[in-house]
CSV table of C-alpha atoms in Angstrom, one decimal:
chain,number,residue,atom,x,y,z
A,1,MET,CA,-7.5,41.4,-61.8
A,2,THR,CA,-10.5,39.3,-61.0
A,3,ASN,CA,-10.3,36.1,-59.0
A,4,LEU,CA,-11.1,34.3,-62.4
A,5,ASP,CA,-8.2,36.0,-64.1
A,6,GLU,CA,-5.9,35.1,-61.2
A,7,ALA,CA,-7.0,31.4,-61.4
A,8,ARG,CA,-6.3,31.3,-65.2
A,9,ALA,CA,-3.0,32.9,-64.6
A,10,LEU,CA,-2.1,30.4,-62.1
A,11,LEU,CA,-3.4,27.4,-64.3
A,12,ARG,CA,-0.9,28.5,-66.9
A,13,GLU,CA,2.0,27.6,-64.4
A,14,PHE,CA,0.4,25.1,-62.4
A,15,PRO,CA,-2.3,23.2,-64.7
A,16,VAL,CA,-4.8,20.6,-63.3
A,17,VAL,CA,-3.9,17.2,-63.0
A,18,ASP,CA,-7.4,15.6,-63.2
A,19,GLY,CA,-7.6,12.0,-61.6
A,20,HIS,CA,-10.5,10.6,-63.8
A,21,ASN,CA,-12.1,11.1,-67.0
A,22,ASP,CA,-14.2,8.5,-68.8
A,23,LEU,CA,-13.8,9.8,-72.2
A,24,PRO,CA,-12.6,6.5,-73.6
A,25,TRP,CA,-15.9,4.7,-72.7
A,26,ALA,CA,-18.0,7.6,-74.0
A,27,LEU,CA,-16.2,7.3,-77.2
A,28,ARG,CA,-17.0,3.7,-77.2
A,29,GLU,CA,-20.7,4.0,-76.2
A,30,LYS,CA,-21.4,7.2,-78.6
A,31,ALA,CA,-19.2,6.5,-81.4
A,32,GLY,CA,-17.9,2.9,-81.4
A,33,TYR,CA,-14.4,4.4,-80.9
A,34,ASP,CA,-14.8,6.2,-84.3
A,35,LEU,CA,-12.6,9.2,-83.8
A,36,ASP,CA,-13.9,10.9,-87.0
A,37,ARG,CA,-17.4,10.9,-86.0
A,38,LEU,CA,-16.6,12.5,-82.6
A,39,ASP,CA,-13.2,14.5,-83.2
A,40,ILE,CA,-12.1,16.0,-80.0
A,41,ALA,CA,-9.9,18.6,-81.9
A,42,GLY,CA,-13.2,20.7,-82.0
A,43,HIS,CA,-15.8,21.5,-79.6
A,44,GLN,CA,-18.1,18.5,-78.9
A,45,HIS,CA,-20.7,20.4,-76.9
A,46,GLY,CA,-24.0,18.3,-76.5
A,47,HIS,CA,-22.0,15.2,-77.1
A,48,LEU,CA,-19.0,15.0,-74.8
A,49,HIS,CA,-17.8,17.0,-71.5
A,50,THR,CA,-14.3,16.5,-72.9
A,51,ASP,CA,-12.5,18.0,-75.9
A,52,ILE,CA,-9.1,19.5,-76.7
A,53,PRO,CA,-10.3,23.1,-77.0
A,54,ARG,CA,-12.2,22.9,-73.5
A,55,LEU,CA,-9.3,21.1,-71.9
A,56,ARG,CA,-7.2,24.0,-72.9
A,57,ALA,CA,-9.7,26.5,-71.7
A,58,GLY,CA,-9.8,24.7,-68.3
A,59,GLY,CA,-6.2,24.8,-67.7
A,60,VAL,CA,-5.8,21.1,-67.8
A,61,GLY,CA,-2.0,19.8,-67.9
A,62,ALA,CA,-2.5,16.4,-67.1
A,63,GLN,CA,-5.3,13.8,-67.4
A,64,TYR,CA,-5.7,10.3,-66.2
A,65,TRP,CA,-8.0,8.7,-68.8
A,66,SER,CA,-10.1,6.0,-67.3
A,67,VAL,CA,-9.8,2.6,-69.2
A,68,TYR,CA,-13.1,1.7,-67.5
A,69,VAL,CA,-15.2,-1.2,-68.3
A,70,PRO,CA,-18.4,-2.4,-66.6
A,71,ALA,CA,-18.0,-5.5,-64.4
A,72,GLU,CA,-20.7,-7.1,-66.3
A,73,GLN,CA,-18.8,-7.2,-69.5
A,74,PRO,CA,-18.4,-11.0,-70.6
A,75,ASP,CA,-14.6,-10.4,-71.1
A,76,PRO,CA,-13.5,-7.4,-69.1
A,77,VAL,CA,-9.8,-8.1,-69.7
A,78,ALA,CA,-10.4,-7.9,-73.5
A,79,ALA,CA,-12.7,-4.8,-72.9
A,80,THR,CA,-10.0,-3.0,-70.8
A,81,LEU,CA,-7.6,-3.6,-73.8
A,82,GLU,CA,-9.8,-2.0,-76.2
A,83,GLN,CA,-10.2,1.0,-73.8
A,84,ILE,CA,-6.2,1.2,-73.6
A,85,ASP,CA,-6.2,1.1,-77.5
A,86,CYS,CA,-8.6,4.0,-77.5
A,87,VAL,CA,-6.2,5.9,-75.4
A,88,ARG,CA,-3.3,5.1,-77.6
A,89,GLN,CA,-5.4,6.2,-80.7
A,90,LEU,CA,-6.3,9.6,-79.1
A,91,LEU,CA,-2.5,9.8,-78.3
A,92,ASP,CA,-1.4,9.3,-82.0
A,93,ARG,CA,-4.1,11.4,-83.4
A,94,TYR,CA,-3.7,14.6,-81.1
A,95,GLN,CA,0.1,14.5,-80.7
A,96,ALA,CA,0.3,18.4,-80.8
A,97,ASP,CA,-2.0,18.4,-77.6
A,98,LEU,CA,-1.5,15.0,-75.8
A,99,ALA,CA,1.8,13.8,-74.6
A,100,PRO,CA,1.9,10.0,-73.4
A,101,ALA,CA,3.1,9.8,-69.8
A,102,LEU,CA,4.1,7.0,-67.6
A,103,THR,CA,6.1,8.8,-64.8
A,104,ALA,CA,6.1,12.0,-62.9
A,105,ALA,CA,9.3,13.1,-64.8
A,106,ASP,CA,6.9,12.6,-68.0
A,107,MET,CA,4.3,14.7,-66.5
A,108,GLU,CA,6.9,17.5,-65.8
A,109,ALA,CA,8.2,17.2,-69.6
A,110,ALA,CA,4.7,17.6,-70.9
A,111,ARG,CA,4.1,20.6,-68.8
A,112,GLY,CA,7.3,22.1,-70.3
A,113,GLU,CA,6.1,21.3,-73.8
A,114,GLY,CA,2.7,22.8,-73.3
A,115,ARG,CA,1.1,19.6,-73.9
A,116,ILE,CA,-1.5,17.5,-71.8
A,117,ALA,CA,0.2,14.6,-70.2
A,118,SER,CA,-2.0,11.6,-70.6
A,119,LEU,CA,-2.0,8.7,-68.2
A,120,MET,CA,-4.3,5.8,-67.8
A,121,GLY,CA,-6.2,4.4,-65.0
A,122,ALA,CA,-8.2,1.0,-64.7
A,123,GLU,CA,-11.3,1.4,-62.9
A,124,GLY,CA,-12.4,-1.8,-61.0
A,125,GLY,CA,-10.3,-4.8,-60.1
A,126,HIS,CA,-12.5,-6.9,-62.2
A,127,SER,CA,-10.3,-5.7,-65.1
A,128,ILE,CA,-7.5,-8.1,-64.0
A,129,ALA,CA,-9.9,-11.2,-63.6
A,130,ASN,CA,-8.1,-12.3,-60.4
A,131,SER,CA,-4.7,-12.5,-61.9
A,132,LEU,CA,-1.5,-10.9,-60.9
A,133,GLY,CA,0.0,-11.6,-64.1
A,134,THR,CA,-2.7,-9.4,-65.8
A,135,LEU,CA,-2.1,-6.8,-63.4
A,136,ARG,CA,1.5,-6.6,-64.5
A,137,GLY,CA,0.4,-6.7,-68.2
A,138,LEU,CA,-1.8,-3.6,-67.6
A,139,TYR,CA,1.1,-1.9,-66.0
A,140,ALA,CA,3.4,-2.8,-68.9
A,141,LEU,CA,0.8,-1.2,-71.2
A,142,GLY,CA,0.9,2.0,-69.4
A,143,VAL,CA,-2.0,1.7,-66.4
A,144,ARG,CA,-0.7,3.7,-63.7
A,145,TYR,CA,-3.5,3.3,-61.3
A,146,MET,CA,-6.3,0.7,-60.6
A,147,THR,CA,-9.4,1.3,-58.6
A,148,LEU,CA,-9.9,-1.9,-56.5
A,149,THR,CA,-13.5,-2.0,-57.1
A,150,HIS,CA,-16.2,-0.3,-58.9
A,151,ASN,CA,-19.9,-0.4,-58.0
A,152,SER,CA,-19.8,-4.2,-57.2
A,153,ASN,CA,-17.6,-6.3,-55.0
A,154,VAL,CA,-14.8,-8.1,-56.7
A,155,ASP,CA,-13.6,-11.7,-55.1
A,156,TRP,CA,-11.0,-10.1,-53.0
A,157,ALA,CA,-12.5,-6.5,-52.2
A,158,ASP,CA,-15.5,-4.8,-50.9
A,159,SER,CA,-17.2,-2.1,-52.9
A,160,ALA,CA,-19.0,1.0,-51.2
A,161,THR,CA,-22.0,0.3,-53.0
A,162,ASP,CA,-22.5,-3.6,-52.6
A,163,THR,CA,-23.3,-6.0,-49.7
A,164,PRO,CA,-20.1,-6.5,-47.7
A,165,ARG,CA,-18.7,-9.8,-48.3
A,166,ALA,CA,-15.0,-10.0,-47.6
A,167,ASN,CA,-15.2,-7.1,-44.9
A,168,GLY,CA,-12.4,-5.1,-46.8
A,169,LEU,CA,-9.6,-7.0,-48.4
A,170,THR,CA,-9.0,-10.7,-48.4
A,171,ALA,CA,-5.7,-12.2,-48.3
A,172,PHE,CA,-5.4,-12.2,-52.1
A,173,GLY,CA,-6.5,-8.5,-52.0
A,174,ARG,CA,-3.5,-7.5,-49.8
A,175,GLU,CA,-1.3,-9.3,-52.2
A,176,VAL,CA,-2.7,-7.3,-55.1
A,177,VAL,CA,-2.0,-4.1,-53.3
A,178,ARG,CA,1.7,-5.2,-52.5
A,179,GLU,CA,2.1,-6.2,-56.0
A,180,MET,CA,0.7,-2.8,-57.1
A,181,ASN,CA,3.4,-1.3,-54.8
A,182,ARG,CA,6.0,-3.3,-56.3
A,183,LEU,CA,5.1,-2.3,-59.9
A,184,GLY,CA,4.7,1.4,-59.1
A,185,MET,CA,0.9,1.4,-59.8
A,186,LEU,CA,-1.0,3.7,-57.7
A,187,VAL,CA,-3.7,2.1,-55.5
A,188,ASP,CA,-7.0,3.9,-56.0
A,189,LEU,CA,-9.5,3.7,-53.2
A,190,SER,CA,-12.5,5.5,-54.9
A,191,HIS,CA,-15.5,3.4,-55.1
A,192,VAL,CA,-14.3,0.9,-52.5
A,193,ALA,CA,-15.9,0.4,-48.8
A,194,PRO,CA,-14.3,2.0,-45.8
A,195,SER,CA,-13.2,-1.3,-44.6
A,196,THR,CA,-11.2,-1.7,-47.8
A,197,MET,CA,-10.0,1.8,-47.7
A,198,ARG,CA,-8.5,1.0,-44.1
A,199,ASP,CA,-7.2,-2.5,-45.2
A,200,ALA,CA,-5.6,-1.0,-48.1
A,201,LEU,CA,-3.8,1.7,-46.1
A,202,ASP,CA,-2.7,-1.0,-43.7
A,203,ALA,CA,-1.3,-3.0,-46.6
A,204,SER,CA,0.2,-0.3,-48.7
A,205,SER,CA,3.9,0.7,-48.4
A,206,ALA,CA,3.3,3.4,-51.1
A,207,PRO,CA,0.9,6.4,-51.2
A,208,VAL,CA,-2.5,5.7,-52.2
A,209,VAL,CA,-5.1,7.9,-54.2
A,210,PHE,CA,-8.8,8.6,-54.4
A,211,SER,CA,-9.1,9.3,-58.1
A,212,HIS,CA,-12.7,10.8,-57.8
A,213,SER,CA,-14.0,10.9,-54.3
A,214,SER,CA,-15.4,13.7,-51.8
A,215,ALA,CA,-16.0,14.1,-48.2
A,216,ARG,CA,-18.5,11.8,-46.4
A,217,ALA,CA,-18.8,14.3,-43.5
A,218,VAL,CA,-20.1,17.0,-46.0
A,219,CYS,CA,-22.3,14.8,-48.1
A,220,ASP,CA,-23.3,11.4,-46.6
A,221,HIS,CA,-22.9,9.1,-49.5
A,222,PRO,CA,-21.0,5.7,-49.3
A,223,ARG,CA,-18.8,6.8,-52.4
A,224,ASN,CA,-17.2,9.4,-50.2
A,225,ILE,CA,-14.5,9.3,-47.8
A,226,PRO,CA,-14.8,9.2,-44.0
A,227,ASP,CA,-12.9,11.6,-41.9
A,228,ASP,CA,-11.0,8.8,-40.1
A,229,VAL,CA,-9.6,7.7,-43.5
A,230,LEU,CA,-8.7,11.2,-44.7
A,231,GLU,CA,-6.8,11.7,-41.4
A,232,ARG,CA,-4.5,8.6,-42.4
A,233,LEU,CA,-3.6,10.4,-45.7
A,234,PRO,CA,-0.5,12.6,-44.2
A,235,ALA,CA,1.3,9.5,-42.7
A,236,ASN,CA,0.6,7.6,-46.0
A,237,GLY,CA,1.6,10.3,-48.1
A,238,GLY,CA,-1.6,9.8,-50.4
A,239,VAL,CA,-4.0,12.4,-52.3
A,240,ALA,CA,-7.8,12.6,-52.3
A,241,MET,CA,-9.0,14.1,-55.5
A,242,VAL,CA,-12.3,15.7,-55.1
A,243,THR,CA,-15.1,14.6,-57.7
A,244,PHE,CA,-17.9,16.8,-58.9
A,245,VAL,CA,-20.6,14.2,-59.3
A,246,PRO,CA,-23.7,16.1,-58.0
A,247,LYS,CA,-25.4,12.8,-56.4
A,248,PHE,CA,-22.2,12.5,-54.4
A,249,VAL,CA,-21.5,16.0,-53.3
A,250,LEU,CA,-25.0,17.4,-52.7
A,251,GLN,CA,-27.0,16.0,-50.0
A,252,ALA,CA,-30.3,17.2,-51.6
A,253,ALA,CA,-29.2,15.3,-54.7
A,254,VAL,CA,-28.4,12.3,-52.7
A,255,ASP,CA,-31.9,12.2,-51.5
A,256,TRP,CA,-33.6,13.1,-54.7
A,257,THR,CA,-31.6,10.3,-56.4
A,258,ALA,CA,-32.9,7.8,-53.8
A,259,ALA,CA,-36.5,8.9,-54.2
A,260,ALA,CA,-36.1,8.7,-58.2
A,261,ASP,CA,-34.9,5.3,-57.7
A,262,GLU,CA,-37.5,4.2,-55.4
A,263,ASN,CA,-40.1,5.6,-57.9
A,264,MET,CA,-38.8,3.5,-60.6
A,265,ARG,CA,-39.0,0.4,-58.4
A,266,ALA,CA,-42.6,1.5,-57.5
A,267,HIS,CA,-43.2,1.0,-61.4
A,268,GLY,CA,-41.6,-2.3,-61.5
A,269,LEU,CA,-38.3,-0.9,-63.3
A,270,HIS,CA,-34.8,-1.2,-62.3
A,271,HIS,CA,-33.5,2.2,-61.4
A,272,LEU,CA,-30.7,1.8,-64.0
A,273,ASP,CA,-33.2,1.2,-66.8
A,274,THR,CA,-32.8,3.4,-69.7
A,275,THR,CA,-35.6,1.9,-72.1
A,276,ALA,CA,-38.1,4.4,-73.5
A,277,GLU,CA,-40.7,3.2,-70.7
A,278,ALA,CA,-38.4,3.8,-67.9
A,279,MET,CA,-37.1,7.3,-69.3
A,280,LYS,CA,-40.8,8.4,-69.5
A,281,VAL,CA,-41.3,7.3,-65.9
A,282,HIS,CA,-38.2,9.2,-64.8
A,283,ARG,CA,-39.0,12.2,-66.9
A,284,ALA,CA,-42.4,12.4,-65.2
A,285,PHE,CA,-40.9,12.1,-61.7
A,286,GLU,CA,-38.4,15.0,-62.7
A,287,GLU,CA,-41.1,17.4,-63.6
A,288,ARG,CA,-43.0,16.8,-60.3
A,289,THR,CA,-39.7,17.0,-58.3
A,290,PRO,CA,-37.0,19.1,-60.2
A,291,ARG,CA,-33.5,17.8,-59.8
A,292,PRO,CA,-31.5,19.6,-57.2
A,293,ILE,CA,-28.5,21.4,-58.7
A,294,ALA,CA,-25.0,21.4,-57.4
A,295,THR,CA,-22.9,24.4,-57.7
A,296,VAL,CA,-19.1,25.5,-57.4
A,297,PRO,CA,-19.3,26.5,-53.8
A,298,VAL,CA,-20.5,23.0,-52.9
A,299,ILE,CA,-17.5,21.6,-54.3
A,300,ALA,CA,-15.3,24.1,-52.4
A,301,ASP,CA,-17.2,23.1,-49.2
A,302,HIS,CA,-15.7,19.6,-49.7
A,303,LEU,CA,-12.3,20.8,-50.4
A,304,ASP,CA,-12.4,23.2,-47.4
A,305,HIS,CA,-13.3,20.2,-44.9
A,306,MET,CA,-10.8,17.8,-46.8
A,307,ARG,CA,-8.1,20.4,-46.3
A,308,GLU,CA,-9.0,20.7,-42.7
A,309,VAL,CA,-8.8,17.0,-42.1
A,310,ALA,CA,-6.2,15.8,-44.4
A,311,GLY,CA,-4.2,18.9,-44.9
A,312,ILE,CA,-3.3,21.0,-48.1
A,313,ASP,CA,-0.7,18.5,-49.1
A,314,HIS,CA,-3.2,15.7,-49.6
A,315,LEU,CA,-5.9,17.1,-52.1
A,316,GLY,CA,-6.3,16.9,-55.7
A,317,ILE,CA,-9.1,17.1,-58.5
A,318,GLY,CA,-11.0,14.2,-60.0
A,319,GLY,CA,-13.9,15.6,-62.0
A,320,ASP,CA,-15.4,12.4,-63.5
A,321,TYR,CA,-16.3,14.1,-66.7
A,322,ASP,CA,-18.1,12.0,-69.3
A,323,GLY,CA,-18.7,9.4,-66.7
A,324,THR,CA,-21.7,11.1,-65.2
A,325,ALA,CA,-24.9,12.6,-66.6
A,326,PHE,CA,-25.2,15.6,-64.5
A,327,THR,CA,-22.5,18.1,-63.4
A,328,PRO,CA,-22.6,21.3,-61.3
A,329,ASP,CA,-23.6,24.7,-62.4
A,330,GLY,CA,-20.3,26.4,-63.2
A,331,LEU,CA,-18.5,22.9,-63.7
A,332,SER,CA,-20.6,21.7,-66.7
A,333,ASP,CA,-17.4,20.4,-68.5
A,334,VAL,CA,-13.6,20.3,-68.4
A,335,SER,CA,-13.5,24.2,-69.0
A,336,GLY,CA,-14.8,24.9,-65.8
A,337,TYR,CA,-11.8,24.5,-63.3
A,338,PRO,CA,-11.0,28.0,-63.3
A,339,ASN,CA,-14.3,28.7,-61.8
A,340,LEU,CA,-13.4,26.5,-58.7
A,341,LEU,CA,-10.0,28.2,-58.2
A,342,ALA,CA,-11.7,31.5,-58.2
A,343,GLU,CA,-14.1,30.4,-55.5
A,344,LEU,CA,-11.1,28.9,-53.6
A,345,LEU,CA,-9.3,32.2,-53.9
A,346,ASP,CA,-12.4,34.1,-52.7
A,347,ARG,CA,-12.2,31.9,-49.7
A,348,GLY,CA,-8.7,32.9,-48.9
A,349,TRP,CA,-6.8,29.9,-50.4
A,350,SER,CA,-3.2,31.0,-51.5
A,351,LYS,CA,-1.7,30.5,-54.8
A,352,ALA,CA,0.8,28.1,-53.1
A,353,ASP,CA,-2.2,26.2,-51.7
A,354,LEU,CA,-3.7,26.0,-55.3
A,355,ALA,CA,-0.4,24.9,-57.0
A,356,LYS,CA,-0.5,22.0,-54.7
A,357,LEU,CA,-4.2,21.2,-55.3
A,358,THR,CA,-3.9,21.4,-59.1
A,359,TRP,CA,-0.5,20.0,-59.9
A,360,GLN,CA,2.2,19.5,-57.2
A,361,ASN,CA,0.4,16.9,-55.0
A,362,SER,CA,-0.6,14.7,-57.8
A,363,VAL,CA,2.6,14.7,-59.4
A,364,ARG,CA,4.6,14.0,-56.2
A,365,VAL,CA,2.5,11.1,-55.2
A,366,LEU,CA,3.3,9.3,-58.4
A,367,GLY,CA,6.9,10.0,-58.0
A,368,ALA,CA,6.6,8.6,-54.6
A,369,ALA,CA,5.0,5.5,-55.8
A,370,GLU,CA,7.9,5.1,-58.2
A,371,ASP,CA,10.3,5.4,-55.7
A,372,VAL,CA,8.7,2.7,-53.3
A,373,ALA,CA,8.6,0.5,-56.4
A,374,ARG,CA,12.2,1.1,-57.2
A,375,ASP,CA,13.2,-0.3,-53.6
A,376,LEU,CA,10.8,-3.1,-53.7
A,377,ARG,CA,11.8,-4.5,-57.0
A,378,SER,CA,15.4,-4.7,-55.8
A,379,THR,CA,14.4,-7.1,-53.2
A,380,GLN,CA,11.0,-8.7,-54.3
A,381,ALA,CA,10.3,-10.9,-57.3
A,382,PRO,CA,6.9,-10.8,-59.0
A,383,SER,CA,4.3,-12.4,-56.9
A,384,ASN,CA,2.8,-15.7,-58.6
A,385,ALA,CA,0.1,-16.1,-55.7
A,386,THR,CA,-3.2,-17.0,-56.8
A,387,ILE,CA,-6.8,-16.3,-55.3
A,388,GLU,CA,-7.1,-20.1,-54.9
A,389,SER,CA,-3.7,-20.3,-53.1
A,390,LEU,CA,-4.5,-17.3,-50.7
A,391,ASP,CA,-8.3,-17.4,-50.2
A,392,GLY,CA,-9.1,-20.9,-50.8
C-alpha cells in the first residue's frame, strides 16, 4: 500500500475538519447565490475550488463555511445574514451530503452518517458592528467562530495587516472575547495582530482557534503565527489550523507579491485593482517574473514546525479554498488533502498523529468551548456593555 492509499484509508475513518472555506462568498461573487448556475453536486473545475465530488475525494468530513463579508460593505451585518442564508440554502439543497452541525456531538453524528458536518464561521469582527447583541444573534443563527478582525482593524482589535491602533484588544474587545466564551463561540485569531493574539489568550477562558494560519518562523508574513503564541496553545487548549495560501506559506511568494504590488503602485494603480488596465500591468509583470509555486512539502514544513512548537494536540487544517486565487501544486482544490497526509506519512507522522490533525483536535476544541460556556452561563448573564461605555 502506498502512502497515498494509507492516507485515503485513514481519511475514511478520521476525515478532515477544514477550518475555513469561502464558498459562500464565491457563490455570491460568481453566481449571485444562484445554486442552479453553480451546482456543487457536480464538478465545478475552473469555477470553484469546492464541490461535493471533490470534498468526497479529499476526505472532508466537516467544514466550517466562512460567512465572510468585506469590511467595506455598506451594511456588513445584513451581508453576513445573506451569507448565512446561503449556507442554509446549501444545507437544504444537498441534504444527502451536508449535515447541519452546531456542536461537537453533531460533528460526530454526521461522521457516523457519512455526511459532511457543516458549521459556520464569521470572518471579521466588523460583522457584529460593535454590538454584543448582534454577536449573540449570529450565534443563535449557527455561527460557531468569529475571526476578531479581517484585513483591517476594527474599533476594538488590531489586524495583522493594518496600522496598529489599539495595540491589541481594547476593553470592549476583551468583553467581546468573554461574551464569545459565555456563548460557546470559538475565538478565531487568524488575521489578527500578534498583540491581539496575546491579549485574546489572556482574556479567553476557553480554547481559541486559528482557522487558517501558518507558522511565522517558516514564512515571515504578518498573517502567520509567531512561535511565542504557538507555545501558549497547550496551556490554552487551542488549535492552529495550517493554511495553504502560497503568499502566506512560501517566502519566495511573499517577496514576489510585494514586488508585484510595488509594480502596480509604480503604475499609479492600487495593488488590489482588478480593472482591465490593472490586469494588463499585472500580467506583464508576471510574464517578466514568473510567480513562485508552493508545494505540498512547503505546507508539511509548516506543520512540522508547528508540531515542534505547539505539539500534535494543537494542530488542524484550514485550507482557505475559494478565498484565494492561487493554491499550491498538489493542493489545487479540496480533493488534495490526501496528498498532504501522504507527505506527512513519508516524514514519519503516525496514523494516530494524523487522526488528531484531521479530526480529533478540531472536534475536541469545539466541545471544550461548549463545556466552558455551560459553566459560564450558569453564573453570568449576557453582557450589555457597549463600546462607548467601555472604550469611551
